[in-house]
Short mmCIF file of C-alpha atoms and ligand atoms in Angstrom, two decimals:
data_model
loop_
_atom_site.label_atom_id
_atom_site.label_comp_id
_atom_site.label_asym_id
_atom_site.label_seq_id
_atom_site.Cartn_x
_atom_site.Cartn_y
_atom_site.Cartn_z
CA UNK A 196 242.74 28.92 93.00
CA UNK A 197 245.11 26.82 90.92
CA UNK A 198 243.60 23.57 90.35
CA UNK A 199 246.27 20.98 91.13
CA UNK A 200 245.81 18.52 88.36
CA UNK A 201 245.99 20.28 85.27
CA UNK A 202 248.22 18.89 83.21
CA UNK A 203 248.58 21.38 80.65
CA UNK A 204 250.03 24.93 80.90
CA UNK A 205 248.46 28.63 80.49
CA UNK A 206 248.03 29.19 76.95
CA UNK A 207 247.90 33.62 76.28
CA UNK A 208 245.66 35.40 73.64
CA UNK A 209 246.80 39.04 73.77
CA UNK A 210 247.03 39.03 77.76
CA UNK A 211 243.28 37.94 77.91
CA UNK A 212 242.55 34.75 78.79
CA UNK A 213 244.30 32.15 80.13
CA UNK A 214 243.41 27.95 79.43
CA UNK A 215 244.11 25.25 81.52
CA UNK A 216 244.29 21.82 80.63
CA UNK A 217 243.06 18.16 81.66
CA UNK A 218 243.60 14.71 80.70
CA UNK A 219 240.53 12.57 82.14
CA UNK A 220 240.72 8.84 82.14
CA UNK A 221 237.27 6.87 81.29
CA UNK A 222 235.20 7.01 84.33
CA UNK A 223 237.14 9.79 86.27
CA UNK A 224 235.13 12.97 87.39
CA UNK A 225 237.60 15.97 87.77
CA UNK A 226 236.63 18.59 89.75
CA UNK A 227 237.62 22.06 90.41
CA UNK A 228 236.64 25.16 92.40
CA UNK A 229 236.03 29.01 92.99
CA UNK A 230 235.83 31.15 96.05
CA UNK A 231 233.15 33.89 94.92
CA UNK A 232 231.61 36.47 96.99
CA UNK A 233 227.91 37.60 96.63
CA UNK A 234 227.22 39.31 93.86
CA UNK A 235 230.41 38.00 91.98
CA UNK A 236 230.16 36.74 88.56
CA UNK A 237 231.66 33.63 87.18
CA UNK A 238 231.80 31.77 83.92
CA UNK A 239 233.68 29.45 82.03
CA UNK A 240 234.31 27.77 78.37
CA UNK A 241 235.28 24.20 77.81
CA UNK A 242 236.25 22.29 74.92
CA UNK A 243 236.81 18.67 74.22
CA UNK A 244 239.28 17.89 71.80
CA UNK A 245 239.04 16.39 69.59
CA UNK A 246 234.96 16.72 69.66
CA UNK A 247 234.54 14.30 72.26
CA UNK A 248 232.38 14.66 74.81
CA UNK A 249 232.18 15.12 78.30
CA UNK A 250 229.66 15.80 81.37
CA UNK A 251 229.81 18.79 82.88
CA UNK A 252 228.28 19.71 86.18
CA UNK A 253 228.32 22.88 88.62
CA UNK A 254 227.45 23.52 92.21
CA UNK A 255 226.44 26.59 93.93
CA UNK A 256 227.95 27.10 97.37
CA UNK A 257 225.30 25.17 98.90
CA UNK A 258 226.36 22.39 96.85
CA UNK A 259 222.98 22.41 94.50
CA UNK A 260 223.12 21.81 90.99
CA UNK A 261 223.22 24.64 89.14
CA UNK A 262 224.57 23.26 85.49
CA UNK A 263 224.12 20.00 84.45
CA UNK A 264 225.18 19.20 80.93
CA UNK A 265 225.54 15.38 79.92
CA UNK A 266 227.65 14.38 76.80
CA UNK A 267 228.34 17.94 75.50
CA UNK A 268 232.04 18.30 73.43
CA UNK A 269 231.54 21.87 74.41
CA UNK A 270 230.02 24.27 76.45
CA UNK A 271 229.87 28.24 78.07
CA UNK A 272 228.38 28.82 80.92
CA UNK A 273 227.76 31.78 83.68
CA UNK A 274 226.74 32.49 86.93
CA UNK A 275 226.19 35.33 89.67
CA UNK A 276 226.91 33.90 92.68
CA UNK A 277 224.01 34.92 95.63
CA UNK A 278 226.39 34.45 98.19
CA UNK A 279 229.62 33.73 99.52
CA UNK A 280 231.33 30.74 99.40
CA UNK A 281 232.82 27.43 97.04
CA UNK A 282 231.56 26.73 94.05
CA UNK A 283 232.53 24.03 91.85
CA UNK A 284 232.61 22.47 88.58
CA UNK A 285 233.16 19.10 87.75
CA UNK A 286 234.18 17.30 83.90
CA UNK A 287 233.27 14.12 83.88
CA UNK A 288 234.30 10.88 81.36
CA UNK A 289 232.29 8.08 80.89
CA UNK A 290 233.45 6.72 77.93
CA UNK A 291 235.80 4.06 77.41
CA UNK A 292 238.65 6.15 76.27
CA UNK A 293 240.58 9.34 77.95
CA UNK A 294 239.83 12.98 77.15
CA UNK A 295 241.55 15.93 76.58
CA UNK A 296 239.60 19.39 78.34
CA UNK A 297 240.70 22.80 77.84
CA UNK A 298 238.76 24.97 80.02
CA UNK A 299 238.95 28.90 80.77
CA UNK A 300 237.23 29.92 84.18
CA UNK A 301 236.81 33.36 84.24
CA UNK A 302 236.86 34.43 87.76
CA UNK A 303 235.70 37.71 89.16
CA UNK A 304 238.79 39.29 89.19
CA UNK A 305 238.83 39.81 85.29
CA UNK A 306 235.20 42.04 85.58
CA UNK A 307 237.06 44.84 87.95
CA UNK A 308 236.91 47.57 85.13
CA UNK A 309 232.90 47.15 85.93
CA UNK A 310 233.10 48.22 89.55
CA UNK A 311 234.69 51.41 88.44
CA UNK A 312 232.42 52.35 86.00
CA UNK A 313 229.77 54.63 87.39
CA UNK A 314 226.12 53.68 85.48
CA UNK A 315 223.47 51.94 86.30
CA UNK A 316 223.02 48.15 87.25
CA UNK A 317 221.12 47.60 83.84
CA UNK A 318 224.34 49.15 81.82
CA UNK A 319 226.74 46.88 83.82
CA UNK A 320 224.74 43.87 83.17
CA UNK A 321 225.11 44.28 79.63
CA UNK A 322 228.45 45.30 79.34
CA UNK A 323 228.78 42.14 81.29
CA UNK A 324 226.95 40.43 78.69
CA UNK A 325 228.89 41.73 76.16
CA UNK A 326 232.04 40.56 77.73
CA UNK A 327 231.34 37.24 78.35
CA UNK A 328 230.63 37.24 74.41
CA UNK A 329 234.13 38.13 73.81
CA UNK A 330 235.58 35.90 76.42
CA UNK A 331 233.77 33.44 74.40
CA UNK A 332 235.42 34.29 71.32
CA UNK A 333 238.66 34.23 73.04
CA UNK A 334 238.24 31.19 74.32
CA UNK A 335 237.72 29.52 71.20
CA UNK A 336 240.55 31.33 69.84
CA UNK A 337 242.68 30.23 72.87
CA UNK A 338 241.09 26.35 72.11
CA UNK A 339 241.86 26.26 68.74
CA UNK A 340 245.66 27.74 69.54
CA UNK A 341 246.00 24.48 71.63
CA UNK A 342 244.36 22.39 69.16
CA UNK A 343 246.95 23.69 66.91
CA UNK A 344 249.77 23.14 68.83
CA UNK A 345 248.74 19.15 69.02
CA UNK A 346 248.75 19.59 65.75
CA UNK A 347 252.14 20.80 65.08
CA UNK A 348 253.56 18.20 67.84
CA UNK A 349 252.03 15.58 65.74
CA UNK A 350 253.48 17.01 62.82
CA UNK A 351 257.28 17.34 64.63
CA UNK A 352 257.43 13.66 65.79
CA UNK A 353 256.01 12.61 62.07
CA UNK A 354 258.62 15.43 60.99
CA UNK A 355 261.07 13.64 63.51
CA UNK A 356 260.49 10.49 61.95
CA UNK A 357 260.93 11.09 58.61
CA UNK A 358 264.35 12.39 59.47
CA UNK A 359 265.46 9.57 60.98
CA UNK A 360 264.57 7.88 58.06
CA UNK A 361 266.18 9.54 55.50
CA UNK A 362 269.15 9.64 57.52
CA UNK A 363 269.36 5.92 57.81
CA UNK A 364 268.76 5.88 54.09
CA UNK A 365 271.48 8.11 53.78
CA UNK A 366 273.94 5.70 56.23
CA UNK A 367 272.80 3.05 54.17
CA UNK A 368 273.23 4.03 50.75
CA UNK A 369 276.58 5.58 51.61
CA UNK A 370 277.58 2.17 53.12
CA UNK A 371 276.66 0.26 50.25
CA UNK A 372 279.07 2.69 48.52
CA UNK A 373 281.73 3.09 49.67
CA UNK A 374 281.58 -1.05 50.18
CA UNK A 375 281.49 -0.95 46.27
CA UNK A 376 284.36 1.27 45.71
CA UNK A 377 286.04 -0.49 48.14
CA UNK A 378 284.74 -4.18 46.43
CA UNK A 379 285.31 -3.42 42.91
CA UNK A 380 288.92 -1.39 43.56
CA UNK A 381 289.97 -4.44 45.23
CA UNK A 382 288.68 -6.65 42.70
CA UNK A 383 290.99 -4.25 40.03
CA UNK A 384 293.54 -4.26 42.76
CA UNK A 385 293.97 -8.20 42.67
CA UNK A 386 293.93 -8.43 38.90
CA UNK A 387 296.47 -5.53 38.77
CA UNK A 388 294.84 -3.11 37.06
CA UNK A 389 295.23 -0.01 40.01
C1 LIG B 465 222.40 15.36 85.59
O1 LIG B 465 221.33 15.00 84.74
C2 LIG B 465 221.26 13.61 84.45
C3 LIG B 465 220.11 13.40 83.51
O2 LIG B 465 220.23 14.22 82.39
C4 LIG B 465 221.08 12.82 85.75
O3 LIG B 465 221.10 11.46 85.47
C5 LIG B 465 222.23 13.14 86.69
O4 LIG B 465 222.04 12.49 87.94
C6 LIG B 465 222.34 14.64 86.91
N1 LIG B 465 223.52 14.90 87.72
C7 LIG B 465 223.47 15.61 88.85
C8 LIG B 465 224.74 15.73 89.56
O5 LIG B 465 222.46 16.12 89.24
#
């Protein structure tokens, strides 16, 4: 399920993982959700930028508490869900000043390979395990992708800006000129000199 107010667009490491993005105004809780069967497993990475933090919360389908993380810039969790249903996560900012989340859910979807592998539970819980460490990896690679691309947009206006500048210097200077030339030929003009 697409959640409906992210802001930001799908960010792609090697066709891996995906990020979404949310701006959260102070005091705003935004919340998302997953429809997991039994036995599916879920996790997710999020990232403040900027290293600010954020409370983050997530609900089984029965609505309990499973996560509850206050004033974290960062965090990775995981879950296997014991039965069907919604289960959501909420980001919430109560500080003064907006944030900037990237989070990567990684839904169940993205674990298929496991249900054709033929071993043992045990094997498939660690290959599991394993994978979530990569996603994590990933993720922070995807994070730090975005981070750079604020980055570089900073950089372009500031770019932008200096442009501008220089072009106006430019108008300027070639003003003042070609008012000279104009000035001081006019000046030789009158006295007879051209
Ligand atoms: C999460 O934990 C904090 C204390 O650390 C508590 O105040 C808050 O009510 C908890 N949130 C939920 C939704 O349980």
């Amino acid at each position: 399920m697409l959640p409906l107010k992210v802001l930001g667009f799908i960010f792609s490491a090697f066709g891996l993982a995906s990020a979404f993005t949310t701006v959260i105004n102070p005091g705003i809780t935004e919340c998302f959700y997953e429809i997991l069967k039994k036995q599916d497993h879920f996790s997710i990475s999020y990232e403040v930028v900027g290293k600010k933090n954020t409370d983050f919360i997530m609900k089984n389908n029965n609505g309990v508490v499973i996560v509850n993380r206050s004033n974290m810039p960062e965090g990775n969790f995981g879950t296997n869900a014991m039965a069907d249903g919604k289960f959501e996560y909420c980001f919430s900012n109560k500080q003064t000043f907006g944030i900037v989340v990237n989070f990567n859910p990684h839904s169940p979807d993205e674990e298929e390979y496991l249900n054709k592998i033929d071993s043992s539970s045990e094997v498939k819980e660690q290959m599991r395990e394993l994978s979530h460490n990569v996603e994590e990896v990933v993720d922070h690679f995807v994070f730090m992708q975005s981070r750079n691309n604020e980055n570089e947009e900073v950089l372009l206006s500031l770019q932008g800006r200096v442009f501008w500048w220089a072009t106006l210097q430019s108008v300027a200077l070639i003003s003042v000129c070609a008012w000279q030339v104009y000035y001081v030929t006019s000046i030789f003009k009158a006295r007879g000199i051209v």
